[in-house]
Structure formats: structure tokens, C-alpha cells
Coordinates of N, CA and C in Angstrom, one line a residue:
M1229 N 73.3 5.1 -14.5 CA 72.1 5.9 -14.6 C 72.1 6.6 -15.9
K1230 N 71.1 6.5 -16.7 CA 71.0 7.2 -17.9 C 69.5 7.3 -18.3
T1231 N 69.2 8.3 -19.2 CA 67.9 8.5 -19.6 C 67.5 7.3 -20.6
T1232 N 66.3 7.0 -20.7 CA 65.8 6.0 -21.6 C 64.5 6.5 -22.3
V1233 N 64.2 6.0 -23.5 CA 63.0 6.4 -24.1 C 61.9 5.5 -23.6
D1234 N 60.8 6.1 -23.1 CA 59.7 5.3 -22.4 C 58.4 5.3 -23.2
W1235 N 58.4 6.0 -24.3 CA 57.2 6.0 -25.2 C 57.6 6.6 -26.5
L1236 N 57.1 6.0 -27.6 CA 57.3 6.5 -28.9 C 56.1 6.4 -29.8
K1237 N 55.7 7.6 -30.3 CA 54.5 7.6 -31.2 C 54.9 8.5 -32.4
F1238 N 54.7 8.0 -33.6 CA 55.0 8.8 -34.8 C 53.9 8.5 -35.8
R1239 N 53.9 9.3 -36.9 CA 53.0 9.0 -38.0 C 53.8 9.0 -39.3
T1240 N 53.3 8.3 -40.3 CA 53.9 8.2 -41.6 C 52.9 7.9 -42.6
T1241 N 53.2 8.2 -43.9 CA 52.2 7.8 -44.9 C 52.5 6.5 -45.5
A1242 N 53.5 5.8 -45.0 CA 53.9 4.4 -45.5 C 52.9 3.4 -45.1
N1243 N 52.8 2.3 -45.9 CA 51.9 1.2 -45.5 C 52.5 0.4 -44.3
P1244 N 51.7 -0.4 -43.6 CA 52.2 -1.0 -42.4 C 53.4 -1.8 -42.5
F1245 N 53.7 -2.5 -43.6 CA 54.9 -3.3 -43.7 C 56.2 -2.5 -43.8
K1246 N 56.1 -1.3 -44.4 CA 57.3 -0.5 -44.6 C 57.8 0.0 -43.2
P1247 N 57.0 0.6 -42.3 CA 57.5 1.0 -41.0 C 58.1 -0.2 -40.2
L1248 N 57.5 -1.3 -40.3 CA 58.0 -2.5 -39.5 C 59.4 -2.9 -40.1
A1249 N 59.5 -2.9 -41.4 CA 60.8 -3.3 -42.0 C 61.9 -2.2 -41.7
A1250 N 61.5 -1.0 -41.6 CA 62.4 0.1 -41.4 C 63.0 0.1 -40.0
I1251 N 62.1 -0.1 -39.0 CA 62.5 0.0 -37.6 C 63.1 -1.3 -37.0
A1252 N 62.9 -2.4 -37.7 CA 63.3 -3.7 -37.2 C 64.8 -3.8 -36.8
P1253 N 65.7 -3.2 -37.6 CA 67.1 -3.3 -37.2 C 67.5 -2.7 -35.9
A1254 N 66.6 -1.7 -35.5 CA 66.9 -1.1 -34.2 C 66.7 -2.0 -33.0
F1255 N 66.0 -3.2 -33.2 CA 65.8 -4.1 -32.2 C 66.9 -5.2 -32.0
G1256 N 67.9 -5.0 -32.8 CA 69.1 -5.9 -32.7 C 68.8 -7.4 -32.9
T1257 N 69.2 -8.2 -31.9 CA 69.1 -9.6 -32.1 C 67.7 -10.2 -32.1
V1258 N 66.7 -9.4 -31.7 CA 65.3 -9.9 -31.8 C 64.5 -9.4 -33.0
A1259 N 65.2 -8.7 -33.9 CA 64.6 -8.1 -35.0 C 63.8 -9.1 -35.8
E1260 N 64.4 -10.3 -36.0 CA 63.7 -11.3 -36.8 C 62.5 -11.9 -36.2
L1261 N 62.3 -11.6 -34.9 CA 61.1 -12.1 -34.2 C 59.9 -11.2 -34.2
L1262 N 60.1 -10.0 -34.9 CA 59.0 -9.1 -35.0 C 58.1 -9.4 -36.2
T1263 N 56.8 -9.4 -36.0 CA 55.8 -9.7 -37.0 C 54.6 -8.8 -36.8
L1264 N 53.7 -8.7 -37.9 CA 52.5 -8.0 -37.8 C 51.3 -8.9 -37.5
G1265 N 50.5 -8.5 -36.6 CA 49.3 -9.3 -36.3 C 48.3 -9.2 -37.4
D1266 N 47.2 -9.9 -37.3 CA 46.1 -9.8 -38.2 C 45.4 -8.5 -38.2
P1267 N 44.8 -8.0 -39.3 CA 44.1 -6.7 -39.2 C 42.9 -6.8 -38.3
A1268 N 42.7 -5.7 -37.6 CA 41.5 -5.6 -36.6 C 40.9 -4.3 -36.8
K1269 N 39.7 -4.1 -36.2 CA 39.0 -2.8 -36.2 C 39.8 -1.7 -35.6
G1270 N 39.9 -0.6 -36.2 CA 40.7 0.5 -35.7 C 40.0 1.2 -34.6
K1271 N 40.7 2.1 -33.9 CA 40.2 3.0 -32.8 C 40.5 4.4 -33.1
D1272 N 39.8 5.3 -32.4 CA 40.1 6.7 -32.4 C 39.9 7.3 -33.8
G1273 N 38.9 6.7 -34.6 CA 38.7 7.3 -35.9 C 39.5 6.6 -37.0
W1274 N 40.3 5.6 -36.7 CA 41.1 4.9 -37.7 C 40.2 3.7 -38.1
E1275 N 40.4 3.3 -39.3 CA 39.6 2.1 -39.9 C 40.2 0.8 -39.5
H1276 N 41.6 0.7 -39.5 CA 42.2 -0.6 -39.3 C 43.3 -0.5 -38.2
R1277 N 43.6 -1.6 -37.5 CA 44.6 -1.7 -36.5 C 45.4 -3.0 -36.7
R1278 N 46.7 -2.9 -36.6 CA 47.5 -4.1 -36.6 C 48.6 -4.0 -35.5
S1279 N 48.7 -5.1 -34.8 CA 49.7 -5.1 -33.7 C 51.0 -5.5 -34.2
V1280 N 52.1 -4.9 -33.5 CA 53.4 -5.4 -33.8 C 53.7 -6.4 -32.7
I1281 N 54.0 -7.6 -33.1 CA 54.2 -8.7 -32.1 C 55.6 -9.2 -32.1
L1282 N 56.1 -9.5 -30.9 CA 57.4 -10.0 -30.7 C 57.3 -11.5 -30.3
A1283 N 58.1 -12.3 -31.0 CA 58.2 -13.8 -30.6 C 56.8 -14.5 -30.6
G1284 N 55.9 -14.0 -31.5 CA 54.6 -14.7 -31.7 C 53.5 -14.4 -30.7
D1285 N 53.8 -13.7 -29.5 CA 52.7 -13.6 -28.6 C 52.8 -12.2 -27.8
Q1286 N 53.9 -11.5 -27.8 CA 54.0 -10.3 -27.0 C 53.7 -9.1 -27.9
V1287 N 52.7 -8.4 -27.6 CA 52.3 -7.1 -28.3 C 53.2 -6.0 -27.8
I1288 N 54.0 -5.4 -28.7 CA 54.9 -4.3 -28.2 C 54.5 -2.9 -28.8
A1289 N 53.6 -2.9 -29.8 CA 53.2 -1.6 -30.4 C 51.9 -1.9 -31.2
Q1290 N 51.3 -0.7 -31.6 CA 50.1 -0.8 -32.4 C 50.3 0.2 -33.6
M1291 N 49.7 -0.3 -34.7 CA 49.7 0.6 -35.9 C 48.2 0.8 -36.3
D1292 N 47.8 2.0 -36.4 CA 46.4 2.3 -36.9 C 46.5 3.1 -38.2
Y1293 N 45.6 2.7 -39.1 CA 45.7 3.3 -40.5 C 44.3 3.2 -41.1
G1294 N 44.1 4.0 -42.2 CA 42.8 3.9 -42.9 C 41.8 4.9 -42.3
G1295 N 40.8 5.2 -43.1 CA 39.8 6.1 -42.7 C 39.8 7.4 -43.4
D1296 N 38.7 7.9 -43.9 CA 38.6 9.1 -44.7 C 39.2 10.3 -44.0
S1297 N 39.1 10.4 -42.7 CA 39.5 11.6 -42.0 C 41.0 11.6 -41.7
Q1298 N 41.7 10.5 -41.9 CA 43.1 10.4 -41.6 C 44.1 10.8 -42.7
R1299 N 43.6 11.1 -43.9 CA 44.3 11.6 -45.0 C 45.6 10.8 -45.3
G1300 N 45.5 9.5 -45.2 CA 46.6 8.6 -45.6 C 47.6 8.4 -44.6
W1301 N 47.4 8.9 -43.4 CA 48.4 8.7 -42.3 C 48.3 7.3 -41.7
L1302 N 49.4 6.8 -41.2 CA 49.5 5.7 -40.3 C 50.1 6.1 -39.0
R1303 N 49.5 5.6 -37.9 CA 49.9 6.0 -36.6 C 50.6 4.8 -35.9
F1304 N 51.8 5.0 -35.5 CA 52.6 4.0 -34.8 C 52.7 4.4 -33.3
D1305 N 52.3 3.5 -32.4 CA 52.2 3.8 -31.0 C 52.9 2.7 -30.2
M1306 N 54.0 3.0 -29.5 CA 54.7 2.0 -28.7 C 55.0 2.5 -27.3
S1307 N 54.5 1.8 -26.3 CA 54.6 2.2 -24.9 C 56.0 1.8 -24.3
G1308 N 56.2 2.1 -23.1 CA 57.5 1.8 -22.4 C 57.9 0.3 -22.5
S1309 N 56.9 -0.6 -22.4 CA 57.3 -2.0 -22.4 C 57.8 -2.4 -23.7
G1310 N 57.4 -1.8 -24.8 CA 57.9 -2.0 -26.1 C 59.2 -1.4 -26.4
C1311 N 59.4 -0.2 -25.8 CA 60.6 0.6 -26.0 C 61.8 -0.1 -25.3
E1312 N 61.5 -0.9 -24.3 CA 62.6 -1.6 -23.6 C 63.3 -2.6 -24.5
W1313 N 62.7 -3.0 -25.6 CA 63.3 -4.0 -26.5 C 64.2 -3.4 -27.6
V1314 N 64.1 -2.0 -27.7 CA 65.0 -1.4 -28.7 C 66.4 -1.4 -28.2
A1315 N 67.3 -1.9 -29.1 CA 68.7 -2.1 -28.8 C 69.5 -0.8 -29.1
D1316 N 69.1 -0.1 -30.2 CA 69.9 1.0 -30.6 C 69.0 2.2 -31.1
W1317 N 68.9 3.2 -30.3 CA 68.0 4.3 -30.6 C 68.6 5.2 -31.7
G1318 N 69.9 5.2 -32.0 CA 70.4 5.9 -33.1 C 69.9 5.3 -34.4
V1319 N 69.9 3.9 -34.4 CA 69.4 3.2 -35.6 C 67.9 3.5 -35.8
M1320 N 67.2 3.6 -34.7 CA 65.7 3.9 -34.7 C 65.5 5.3 -35.3
A1321 N 66.3 6.3 -34.9 CA 66.2 7.7 -35.4 C 66.4 7.7 -36.9
S1322 N 67.5 7.0 -37.4 CA 67.7 7.0 -38.8 C 66.6 6.3 -39.6
S1323 N 66.0 5.2 -39.0 CA 65.0 4.5 -39.6 C 63.7 5.4 -39.8
L1324 N 63.4 6.2 -38.8 CA 62.3 7.1 -38.9 C 62.5 8.1 -40.0
E1325 N 63.7 8.6 -40.1 CA 64.0 9.6 -41.2 C 63.8 8.9 -42.5
S1326 N 64.1 7.6 -42.7 CA 64.0 7.0 -44.0 C 62.6 6.8 -44.5
I1327 N 61.6 6.8 -43.5 CA 60.2 6.7 -43.9 C 59.5 8.0 -43.7
E1328 N 60.3 9.1 -43.5 CA 59.7 10.5 -43.4 C 58.7 10.5 -42.3
A1329 N 59.0 9.9 -41.2 CA 58.1 9.8 -40.0 C 58.1 11.2 -39.3
Q1330 N 56.9 11.5 -38.7 CA 56.8 12.7 -37.9 C 56.5 12.3 -36.5
L1331 N 57.4 12.7 -35.5 CA 57.2 12.4 -34.1 C 56.0 13.1 -33.6
R1332 N 55.2 12.3 -32.8 CA 54.0 12.9 -32.2 C 54.1 12.8 -30.7
R1333 N 54.8 11.9 -30.2 CA 55.0 11.8 -28.7 C 56.3 11.0 -28.4
V1334 N 57.1 11.6 -27.6 CA 58.3 10.9 -27.1 C 58.4 11.1 -25.6
D1335 N 58.5 10.0 -24.8 CA 58.7 10.2 -23.4 C 60.1 9.8 -23.0
L1336 N 60.8 10.6 -22.2 CA 62.1 10.3 -21.7 C 62.0 10.0 -20.2
A1337 N 62.8 9.1 -19.7 CA 62.7 8.7 -18.3 C 64.1 8.5 -17.7
L1338 N 64.2 8.9 -16.4 CA 65.5 8.7 -15.7 C 65.1 8.1 -14.3
T1339 N 65.7 6.9 -14.0 CA 65.4 6.3 -12.7 C 66.7 6.4 -12.0
L1340 N 66.7 7.1 -10.8 CA 67.9 7.2 -10.0 C 67.7 6.3 -8.7
H1341 N 68.9 5.8 -8.2 CA 68.8 5.0 -7.1 C 69.8 5.4 -6.0
D1342 N 70.3 6.6 -6.1 CA 71.3 7.0 -5.1 C 70.8 8.1 -4.1
G1343 N 69.5 8.4 -4.2 CA 68.9 9.3 -3.3 C 69.1 10.8 -3.6
S1344 N 69.7 11.0 -4.8 CA 70.0 12.4 -5.2 C 68.8 13.2 -5.6
V1345 N 67.7 12.5 -6.0 CA 66.4 13.2 -6.3 C 65.4 12.6 -5.4
T1346 N 64.6 13.5 -4.7 CA 63.5 13.1 -3.8 C 62.3 13.9 -4.1
H1347 N 61.2 13.5 -3.5 CA 59.9 14.2 -3.6 C 60.1 15.6 -3.1
E1348 N 60.8 15.8 -2.0 CA 61.0 17.1 -1.4 C 61.8 18.0 -2.3
R1349 N 62.8 17.4 -3.0 CA 63.6 18.3 -3.9 C 62.8 18.7 -5.1
V1350 N 62.0 17.8 -5.6 CA 61.2 18.2 -6.8 C 60.2 19.3 -6.4
V1351 N 59.6 19.2 -5.3 CA 58.6 20.2 -4.8 C 59.3 21.5 -4.7
Q1352 N 60.5 21.5 -4.1 CA 61.3 22.7 -3.8 C 61.7 23.4 -5.2
A1353 N 62.1 22.5 -6.1 CA 62.5 23.0 -7.4 C 61.3 23.7 -8.1
H1354 N 60.1 23.2 -8.0 CA 59.0 23.9 -8.6 C 58.7 25.2 -7.9
Q1355 N 58.8 25.2 -6.6 CA 58.6 26.4 -5.8 C 59.6 27.5 -6.2
D1356 N 60.8 27.1 -6.5 CA 61.9 28.0 -6.9 C 61.8 28.4 -8.4
G1357 N 60.8 27.9 -9.1 CA 60.6 28.3 -10.5 C 61.4 27.6 -11.5
L1358 N 62.0 26.5 -11.1 CA 63.0 25.8 -12.0 C 62.3 25.0 -13.1
F1359 N 61.0 24.9 -13.0 CA 60.3 24.2 -14.1 C 59.8 25.1 -15.2
S1360 N 60.0 26.4 -15.0 CA 59.6 27.4 -16.0 C 60.6 27.4 -17.2
S1361 N 60.0 27.5 -18.4 CA 60.9 27.6 -19.6 C 60.6 28.8 -20.4
G1362 N 60.8 29.9 -19.8 CA 60.6 31.2 -20.5 C 59.3 31.9 -20.2
G1363 N 58.4 31.2 -19.6 CA 57.1 31.8 -19.2 C 56.8 31.6 -17.8
R1364 N 55.5 31.6 -17.4 CA 55.2 31.4 -16.0 C 55.4 30.0 -15.6
T1365 N 55.5 29.8 -14.3 CA 55.8 28.4 -13.8 C 54.5 27.6 -14.0
P1366 N 54.7 26.4 -14.6 CA 53.5 25.5 -14.9 C 52.9 25.0 -13.6
K1367 N 51.7 24.6 -13.6 CA 51.0 24.2 -12.4 C 51.6 22.8 -12.0
R1368 N 51.5 22.6 -10.7 CA 52.0 21.4 -10.1 C 50.8 20.7 -9.3
R1369 N 50.8 19.3 -9.5 CA 49.8 18.6 -8.7 C 50.5 17.5 -8.0
D1370 N 50.2 17.4 -6.7 CA 50.8 16.4 -5.8 C 49.8 15.3 -5.5
I1371 N 50.2 14.0 -5.6 CA 49.4 12.9 -5.1 C 50.1 12.2 -4.0
T1372 N 49.4 12.3 -2.8 CA 50.0 11.7 -1.6 C 48.9 10.8 -1.0
G1373 N 49.2 9.9 -0.1 CA 48.3 9.1 0.6 C 48.5 9.1 2.1
S1374 N 47.6 8.5 2.8 CA 47.7 8.5 4.3 C 48.9 7.7 4.8
D1375 N 49.3 6.7 3.9 CA 50.4 5.8 4.3 C 51.6 6.3 3.4
P1376 N 52.7 6.8 4.1 CA 53.9 7.2 3.3 C 54.5 6.2 2.4
R1377 N 54.3 4.9 2.7 CA 54.8 3.8 1.9 C 54.0 3.5 0.7
D1378 N 52.9 4.3 0.5 CA 52.2 4.2 -0.8 C 53.0 4.9 -1.9
G1379 N 53.9 5.8 -1.5 CA 54.6 6.6 -2.5 C 53.9 7.9 -2.9
R1380 N 54.7 8.9 -3.2 CA 54.2 10.2 -3.6 C 54.5 10.5 -5.1
T1381 N 53.6 11.2 -5.7 CA 53.8 11.5 -7.1 C 53.6 13.0 -7.3
V1382 N 54.4 13.6 -8.2 CA 54.3 15.0 -8.6 C 54.1 15.1 -10.1
Y1383 N 53.1 15.9 -10.5 CA 52.8 16.1 -11.9 C 53.0 17.6 -12.1
V1384 N 53.7 18.0 -13.2 CA 54.0 19.4 -13.5 C 53.6 19.6 -15.0
G1385 N 52.8 20.7 -15.2 CA 52.4 21.0 -16.6 C 51.0 20.5 -16.9
S1386 N 50.6 20.6 -18.2 CA 49.3 20.1 -18.6 C 49.5 18.9 -19.5
R1387 N 48.6 17.9 -19.3 CA 48.6 16.6 -20.0 C 48.4 16.9 -21.5
D1388 N 47.8 18.0 -21.9 CA 47.5 18.3 -23.3 C 48.6 19.3 -23.8
G1389 N 49.6 19.7 -23.0 CA 50.6 20.6 -23.4 C 51.7 19.9 -24.1
A1390 N 52.7 20.7 -24.5 CA 53.9 20.2 -25.2 C 54.8 19.4 -24.3
K1391 N 54.8 19.7 -23.0 CA 55.7 19.0 -22.1 C 54.9 18.7 -20.8
Y1392 N 55.0 17.5 -20.3 CA 54.3 17.1 -19.1 C 55.2 16.2 -18.3
V1393 N 55.4 16.6 -17.0 CA 56.4 15.9 -16.2 C 55.7 15.1 -15.1
R1394 N 56.2 13.8 -14.9 CA 55.8 13.0 -13.8 C 57.0 12.6 -13.0
C1395 N 57.0 12.8 -11.7 CA 58.1 12.4 -10.8 C 57.5 11.6 -9.7
Y1396 N 58.0 10.4 -9.4 CA 57.4 9.6 -8.4 C 58.4 8.7 -7.7
E1397 N 58.0 8.3 -6.5 CA 58.9 7.4 -5.7 C 58.8 6.0 -6.2
K1398 N 59.7 5.6 -7.1 CA 59.6 4.4 -7.8 C 59.8 3.2 -6.9
G1399 N 60.6 3.3 -5.9 CA 60.8 2.2 -5.0 C 59.6 1.7 -4.3
F1400 N 58.7 2.6 -3.9 CA 57.5 2.2 -3.2 C 56.5 1.7 -4.3
E1401 N 56.5 2.2 -5.5 CA 55.7 1.6 -6.5 C 56.0 0.1 -6.8
L1402 N 57.4 -0.2 -6.9 CA 57.8 -1.5 -7.1 C 57.5 -2.4 -5.9
L1403 N 57.6 -1.9 -4.7 CA 57.3 -2.6 -3.5 C 55.9 -3.1 -3.5
A1404 N 54.9 -2.2 -3.9 CA 53.5 -2.6 -3.9 C 53.2 -3.8 -4.8
K1405 N 54.1 -4.0 -5.9 CA 53.9 -5.1 -6.8 C 54.6 -6.4 -6.4
V1406 N 55.4 -6.3 -5.4 CA 56.1 -7.5 -4.9 C 55.1 -8.4 -4.2
K1407 N 55.2 -9.7 -4.5 CA 54.3 -10.7 -3.8 C 55.0 -11.2 -2.6
M1408 N 54.6 -10.7 -1.4 CA 55.1 -11.1 -0.1 C 54.0 -10.7 0.9
P1409 N 54.1 -11.3 2.1 CA 53.1 -10.9 3.2 C 53.2 -9.4 3.5
E1410 N 52.0 -8.9 3.8 CA 52.0 -7.4 4.0 C 52.8 -7.0 5.2
N1411 N 52.9 -7.9 6.2 CA 53.7 -7.5 7.4 C 55.1 -7.4 7.1
I1412 N 55.6 -8.2 6.1 CA 57.0 -8.1 5.7 C 57.2 -6.8 4.8
K1413 N 56.3 -6.5 4.0 CA 56.4 -5.3 3.2 C 56.5 -4.1 4.0
A1414 N 55.7 -4.1 5.1 CA 55.6 -2.9 6.0 C 57.0 -2.6 6.6
T1415 N 57.9 -3.6 6.7 CA 59.2 -3.3 7.4 C 60.3 -3.4 6.4
A1416 N 60.1 -3.6 5.1 CA 61.2 -3.8 4.2 C 61.8 -2.4 3.9
H1417 N 63.2 -2.4 3.8 CA 63.9 -1.2 3.6 C 64.6 -1.2 2.3
T1418 N 64.8 -2.4 1.7 CA 65.5 -2.4 0.4 C 64.7 -3.2 -0.6
I1419 N 65.0 -3.0 -1.9 CA 64.3 -3.7 -2.9 C 65.3 -4.0 -4.1
E1420 N 65.1 -5.0 -4.8 CA 66.0 -5.3 -6.0 C 65.5 -4.5 -7.2
Y1421 N 66.5 -3.9 -7.8 CA 66.2 -3.1 -9.0 C 67.1 -3.6 -10.1
R1422 N 66.5 -3.9 -11.3 CA 67.2 -4.6 -12.3 C 68.5 -3.9 -12.7
G1423 N 69.5 -4.7 -12.9 CA 70.8 -4.2 -13.3 C 71.6 -3.5 -12.2
V1424 N 71.0 -3.3 -11.1 CA 71.7 -2.6 -10.0 C 71.9 -3.4 -8.8
G1425 N 70.9 -4.2 -8.4 CA 70.9 -5.0 -7.2 C 70.0 -4.5 -6.2
M1426 N 70.3 -4.7 -4.9 CA 69.5 -4.2 -3.8 C 69.8 -2.7 -3.6
V1427 N 68.7 -1.9 -3.5 CA 68.8 -0.5 -3.2 C 67.8 -0.1 -2.1
K1428 N 68.1 1.0 -1.5 CA 67.1 1.5 -0.5 C 65.8 1.9 -1.2
I1429 N 64.7 1.5 -0.7 CA 63.4 1.8 -1.3 C 63.2 3.3 -1.5
E1430 N 63.5 4.1 -0.5 CA 63.3 5.5 -0.5 C 64.3 6.2 -1.5
D1431 N 65.4 5.6 -1.9 CA 66.3 6.2 -2.8 C 66.0 6.0 -4.3
L1432 N 65.1 5.1 -4.5 CA 64.7 4.8 -5.9 C 63.6 5.7 -6.4
Y1433 N 64.0 6.6 -7.3 CA 63.1 7.7 -7.8 C 63.2 7.8 -9.3
R1434 N 62.0 8.1 -9.8 CA 61.9 8.2 -11.3 C 61.3 9.5 -11.8
V1435 N 61.9 10.0 -12.8 CA 61.5 11.3 -13.4 C 61.2 11.0 -14.9
E1436 N 60.0 11.4 -15.3 CA 59.6 11.2 -16.7 C 59.1 12.5 -17.3
V1437 N 59.5 12.7 -18.6 CA 59.0 13.9 -19.3 C 58.4 13.4 -20.6
E1438 N 57.1 13.9 -20.8 CA 56.4 13.5 -22.0 C 56.4 14.7 -22.9
F1439 N 57.0 14.5 -24.1 CA 57.0 15.6 -25.1 C 56.0 15.2 -26.2
K1440 N 55.2 16.2 -26.6 CA 54.2 16.0 -27.6 C 54.3 17.1 -28.7
D1441 N 53.9 16.7 -29.9 CA 53.9 17.7 -31.0 C 52.6 18.4 -31.1
V1442 N 52.4 19.4 -30.2 CA 51.1 20.1 -30.2 C 51.2 21.5 -30.6
D1443 N 52.5 22.1 -30.7 CA 52.6 23.5 -31.0 C 53.7 23.8 -32.0

């Protein structure tokens, strides 16, 4: 069990080819399979967009650049599915320093499968003020359904703030995606989790923290 990077967003004034060349070594054996897609229309006020593509067809990140209001910045945005391909985050950190990148968002995630963290424990921790970091306790929002096997989610903090926490019952989320008859799903007690094997559904829990450069 270890923390992993689940989102990476940064900005730099380098052209699109330089960031790709800089971060490629962090992808280890698949580095040579990274390419840039064709230029496309940008979004969110950017003039251009180019995808970072792995092995010719899998989009793992986006680069947006150009536009009078962007003052020469390029935005690199990679979600969790792209972060999974990074082989060495130490190399990634050094690469970002080499192009004078500024971090804009980094998500860290921890998935536990031993039952040590549960929905009830997270709620109690919030009630005990353990999510406070020097100020008042941030707001908590709970998402629950009428069926306990739908899984429960806890959000702490503001999505627009510097830190935003998501805690949820990962086992039930994965169960919902498994293709099997609903009557079998309703009685399943274990599920296969990558690198671990079969684990109890209720013991598989995920904690994510979203850090943003807003203050």
C-alpha cells in the first residue's frame, strides 16, 4: 500500500515539443512510444491543443497553448489514467524543474484493502476536527444511496480551494463496473484488485487529496 499520483497539471513557457521531450524519460520503457497528436482547436481560452499519445492511439494527456490572454503559457494536463504510465516520479520532478514548470494541480491517492480505513472512520475523523489545518474545520459532504452496495463517498473542503479530499468505498465502485448478472453481484463478498488478488469488497477503500495552486 502506497500513495500514488492521480493527476498532474502544470504550466510552462516552453513549446509543446520541449515538455514532451523533458518528461518522456519518466515513462521508462514506454518513453519511445510517446508522440504528439495533430494540432486541434484549444479550449478554455487557449488557441491550440495537442494530445500526448501513447502507442499511437491512447491519449494520456493534453497540452493547450496559444492565445493572447495566456501570456505565452502552455498548460499540460494529465489525469489518473495517464499518471499510471509514469515509471519514476523522481525523474518526473527533475524534468519539470528543467523546463521551469509551475505545478497547478497534483492529486495524491491511497487505496487500502485491509479494512483499516472505512466510511465511518472518515466521518468520525471529520467530527473530531482532524481535517482542520490551523483554521476551522472544512465542510463535509456525504453521498449515500438507498442501497448500501452502491458505496458511500465523503467530500471534505471546497473544490475551488487549495485542498479538496475525496474518500469513497472503492470496492463497491469496482463491483458496479464488473460485468456479471445482477443477482450474483448482489451476493458477492470479494473482488479482484490489481496487484493484490481477491479482497473483501467492504475493505477496499480509497482516499484522494487534490492540491491546487490557488493561494
